[in-house]
PDB file of C-alpha atoms in Angstrom:
ATOM      1  CA  MET A   1      -0.009   0.011  -0.012  1.00 45.00           C
ATOM      2  CA  GLU A   2       1.278   3.439  -0.829  1.00 66.00           C
ATOM      3  CA  PHE A   3       1.442   5.843   2.131  1.00 80.00           C
ATOM      4  CA  VAL A   4       1.599   8.943  -0.041  1.00 83.00           C
ATOM      5  CA  SER A   5      -0.080  10.061  -3.247  1.00 84.00           C
ATOM      6  CA  ASP A   6      -0.158  13.155  -5.453  1.00 89.00           C
ATOM      7  CA  VAL A   7       3.603  13.896  -4.899  1.00 91.00           C
ATOM      8  CA  THR A   8       4.657  17.120  -6.484  1.00 93.00           C
ATOM      9  CA  LEU A   9       7.960  18.856  -6.473  1.00 94.00           C
ATOM     10  CA  ARG A  10       7.652  22.701  -6.519  1.00 94.00           C
ATOM     11  CA  LEU A  11      10.894  24.131  -7.999  1.00 92.00           C
ATOM     12  CA  LEU A  12      12.014  27.753  -8.294  1.00 91.00           C
ATOM     13  CA  LEU A  13      15.174  28.258 -10.395  1.00 88.00           C
ATOM     14  CA  ASP A  14      17.393  30.462 -12.364  1.00 87.00           C
ATOM     15  CA  ASP A  15      18.270  29.295 -15.036  1.00 89.00           C
ATOM     16  CA  GLY A  16      18.081  25.451 -15.557  1.00 92.00           C
ATOM     17  CA  ALA A  17      17.942  22.249 -13.511  1.00 94.00           C
ATOM     18  CA  VAL A  18      18.249  18.487 -13.593  1.00 95.00           C
ATOM     19  CA  VAL A  19      16.234  16.595 -11.029  1.00 95.00           C
ATOM     20  CA  TYR A  20      17.269  13.159  -9.735  1.00 95.00           C
ATOM     21  CA  LEU A  21      15.322  10.745  -7.593  1.00 95.00           C
ATOM     22  CA  ASN A  22      17.223   8.031  -5.894  1.00 95.00           C
ATOM     23  CA  GLY A  23      20.122   8.448  -8.411  1.00 95.00           C
ATOM     24  CA  GLU A  24      17.881   8.345 -11.512  1.00 95.00           C
ATOM     25  CA  GLU A  25      17.217  11.392 -13.611  1.00 96.00           C
ATOM     26  CA  LEU A  26      13.580  12.376 -13.180  1.00 94.00           C
ATOM     27  CA  THR A  27      13.353  15.454 -15.331  1.00 93.00           C
ATOM     28  CA  ARG A  28      15.236  18.489 -16.890  1.00 96.00           C
ATOM     29  CA  ILE A  29      14.013  22.021 -16.846  1.00 93.00           C
ATOM     30  CA  ASN A  30      15.536  24.372 -19.402  1.00 93.00           C
ATOM     31  CA  MET A  31      18.452  22.047 -20.058  1.00 94.00           C
ATOM     32  CA  PRO A  32      19.723  20.596 -23.328  1.00 95.00           C
ATOM     33  CA  ALA A  33      19.424  16.906 -24.276  1.00 95.00           C
ATOM     34  CA  GLY A  34      22.466  14.669 -23.844  1.00 95.00           C
ATOM     35  CA  VAL A  35      25.160  14.191 -21.195  1.00 95.00           C
ATOM     36  CA  ILE A  36      25.021  16.887 -18.449  1.00 94.00           C
ATOM     37  CA  THR A  37      28.331  17.890 -16.783  1.00 92.00           C
ATOM     38  CA  ASN A  38      29.353  20.618 -14.397  1.00 89.00           C
ATOM     39  CA  ASP A  39      30.126  22.711 -17.508  1.00 90.00           C
ATOM     40  CA  SER A  40      26.746  22.283 -19.037  1.00 93.00           C
ATOM     41  CA  VAL A  41      24.639  25.447 -19.338  1.00 93.00           C
ATOM     42  CA  ALA A  42      20.986  26.079 -19.321  1.00 92.00           C
ATOM     43  CA  SER A  43      19.284  26.343 -22.734  1.00 92.00           C
ATOM     44  CA  THR A  44      18.137  29.976 -22.136  1.00 89.00           C
ATOM     45  CA  GLY A  45      18.251  32.573 -19.500  1.00 88.00           C
ATOM     46  CA  VAL A  46      15.400  33.070 -16.932  1.00 86.00           C
ATOM     47  CA  SER A  47      14.597  36.578 -15.769  1.00 85.00           C
ATOM     48  CA  GLY A  48      11.879  38.804 -14.572  1.00 84.00           C
ATOM     49  CA  THR A  49       8.787  37.164 -13.095  1.00 87.00           C
ATOM     50  CA  ALA A  50       9.891  33.736 -14.350  1.00 87.00           C
ATOM     51  CA  GLU A  51      12.656  33.801 -11.656  1.00 84.00           C
ATOM     52  CA  MET A  52       9.908  33.936  -9.096  1.00 87.00           C
ATOM     53  CA  THR A  53       7.472  31.368 -10.538  1.00 89.00           C
ATOM     54  CA  TYR A  54       7.488  27.811  -9.132  1.00 92.00           C
ATOM     55  CA  GLN A  55       7.346  24.953 -11.566  1.00 91.00           C
ATOM     56  CA  SER A  56       5.474  21.829 -10.751  1.00 94.00           C
ATOM     57  CA  ILE A  57       6.931  18.454 -11.341  1.00 93.00           C
ATOM     58  CA  SER A  58       4.891  15.326 -10.627  1.00 93.00           C
ATOM     59  CA  ILE A  59       6.799  12.577  -8.995  1.00 93.00           C
ATOM     60  CA  PRO A  60       5.430   9.067  -9.739  1.00 91.00           C
ATOM     61  CA  THR A  61       4.887   7.294  -6.425  1.00 89.00           C
ATOM     62  CA  ALA A  62       6.101   3.981  -8.116  1.00 90.00           C
ATOM     63  CA  LYS A  63       9.500   5.560  -8.185  1.00 92.00           C
ATOM     64  CA  LEU A  64       9.692   6.115  -4.458  1.00 90.00           C
ATOM     65  CA  ASN A  65      11.321   3.586  -2.198  1.00 89.00           C
ATOM     66  CA  SER A  66       9.723   2.176   1.013  1.00 85.00           C
ATOM     67  CA  GLY A  67      11.503   4.219   3.660  1.00 85.00           C
ATOM     68  CA  SER A  68      14.075   6.881   2.674  1.00 90.00           C
ATOM     69  CA  ASN A  69      14.437   8.499  -0.689  1.00 92.00           C
ATOM     70  CA  GLN A  70      17.002  10.950  -2.061  1.00 95.00           C
ATOM     71  CA  LEU A  71      16.014  13.878  -4.186  1.00 93.00           C
ATOM     72  CA  ALA A  72      18.980  15.808  -5.780  1.00 94.00           C
ATOM     73  CA  VAL A  73      18.687  18.976  -8.008  1.00 94.00           C
ATOM     74  CA  GLU A  74      21.591  20.350 -10.073  1.00 93.00           C
ATOM     75  CA  VAL A  75      21.148  24.043 -10.934  1.00 92.00           C
ATOM     76  CA  HIS A  76      22.894  25.484 -14.036  1.00 92.00           C
ATOM     77  CA  ASN A  77      23.320  29.054 -15.190  1.00 91.00           C
ATOM     78  CA  GLN A  78      22.875  30.027 -18.902  1.00 90.00           C
ATOM     79  CA  SER A  79      26.482  31.255 -18.947  1.00 86.00           C
ATOM     80  CA  ALA A  80      29.575  31.439 -16.717  1.00 82.00           C
ATOM     81  CA  GLY A  81      29.204  35.213 -16.815  1.00 82.00           C
ATOM     82  CA  SER A  82      25.583  35.254 -15.424  1.00 82.00           C
ATOM     83  CA  SER A  83      25.158  37.743 -12.569  1.00 79.00           C
ATOM     84  CA  ASP A  84      22.822  35.545 -10.475  1.00 82.00           C
ATOM     85  CA  ILE A  85      21.593  32.069  -9.672  1.00 84.00           C
ATOM     86  CA  SER A  86      18.715  30.984  -7.472  1.00 84.00           C
ATOM     87  CA  PHE A  87      17.079  27.800  -6.261  1.00 87.00           C
ATOM     88  CA  ASP A  88      14.308  26.860  -3.878  1.00 91.00           C
ATOM     89  CA  ALA A  89      12.277  23.626  -3.711  1.00 93.00           C
ATOM     90  CA  PHE A  90       9.571  21.941  -1.600  1.00 92.00           C
ATOM     91  CA  ILE A  91       7.379  18.900  -1.923  1.00 92.00           C
ATOM     92  CA  ASP A  92       3.626  18.723  -1.740  1.00 91.00           C
ATOM     93  CA  TYR A  93       1.962  15.342  -1.094  1.00 88.00           C
ATOM     94  CA  THR A  94      -1.158  13.652   0.197  1.00 88.00           C
ATOM     95  CA  ALA A  95      -0.713  11.368   3.108  1.00 85.00           C
ATOM     96  CA  ASN A  96      -2.745   8.136   2.785  1.00 83.00           C
ATOM     97  CA  SER A  97      -4.104   6.637   5.966  1.00 75.00           C
ATOM     98  CA  VAL A  98      -2.267   3.633   7.221  1.00 70.00           C
ATOM     99  CA  PRO A  99      -4.469   0.661   7.990  1.00 66.00           C
ATOM    100  CA  ALA A 100      -4.618  -0.045  11.659  1.00 69.00           C
ATOM    101  CA  VAL A 101      -3.059  -3.199  12.757  1.00 75.00           C
ATOM    102  CA  PRO A 102      -5.692  -5.473  14.538  1.00 77.00           C
ATOM    103  CA  SER A 103      -5.108  -6.317  18.130  1.00 78.00           C
ATOM    104  CA  ALA A 104      -4.167  -9.864  19.075  1.00 80.00           C
ATOM    105  CA  PRO A 105      -7.256 -11.777  20.148  1.00 79.00           C
ATOM    106  CA  THR A 106      -7.648 -12.383  23.820  1.00 80.00           C
ATOM    107  CA  GLU A 107      -9.720 -14.769  25.950  1.00 77.00           C
ATOM    108  CA  LEU A 108      -9.761 -17.524  23.282  1.00 75.00           C
ATOM    109  CA  VAL A 109     -11.422 -20.772  24.252  1.00 77.00           C
ATOM    110  CA  ALA A 110     -10.604 -24.138  22.444  1.00 71.00           C
ATOM    111  CA  THR A 111     -13.313 -26.777  22.151  1.00 75.00           C
ATOM    112  CA  PRO A 112     -12.239 -30.216  21.145  1.00 77.00           C
ATOM    113  CA  GLY A 113     -13.860 -31.313  17.953  1.00 73.00           C
ATOM    114  CA  GLN A 114     -14.632 -34.749  16.569  1.00 69.00           C
ATOM    115  CA  GLU A 115     -12.941 -36.258  13.470  1.00 63.00           C
TER     116      GLU A 115
END
């Protein structure tokens, strides 16, 4: 049974990002295709109100491990000469109720049966 549903990453960034869940790439935002390295740059610059607008990324619950999970985000500027970089993130989710574990029966009485 899944204990959470409707998991959404809310991401604010300037300029691009690559999101990983448990070591597997989940999505790219404003990043080119292909191999991403520490020298990779965002596809375009982000400015104005776009720098203050959260983007929503749905996280498939099937990709979540039971127990701990690791979410990592790489943030990339459009150029090495860019004057700023920003990043903020949070996760929204719906907690599903956990079924109650039934109590052990008490005061049991055994009656011999006939075969």
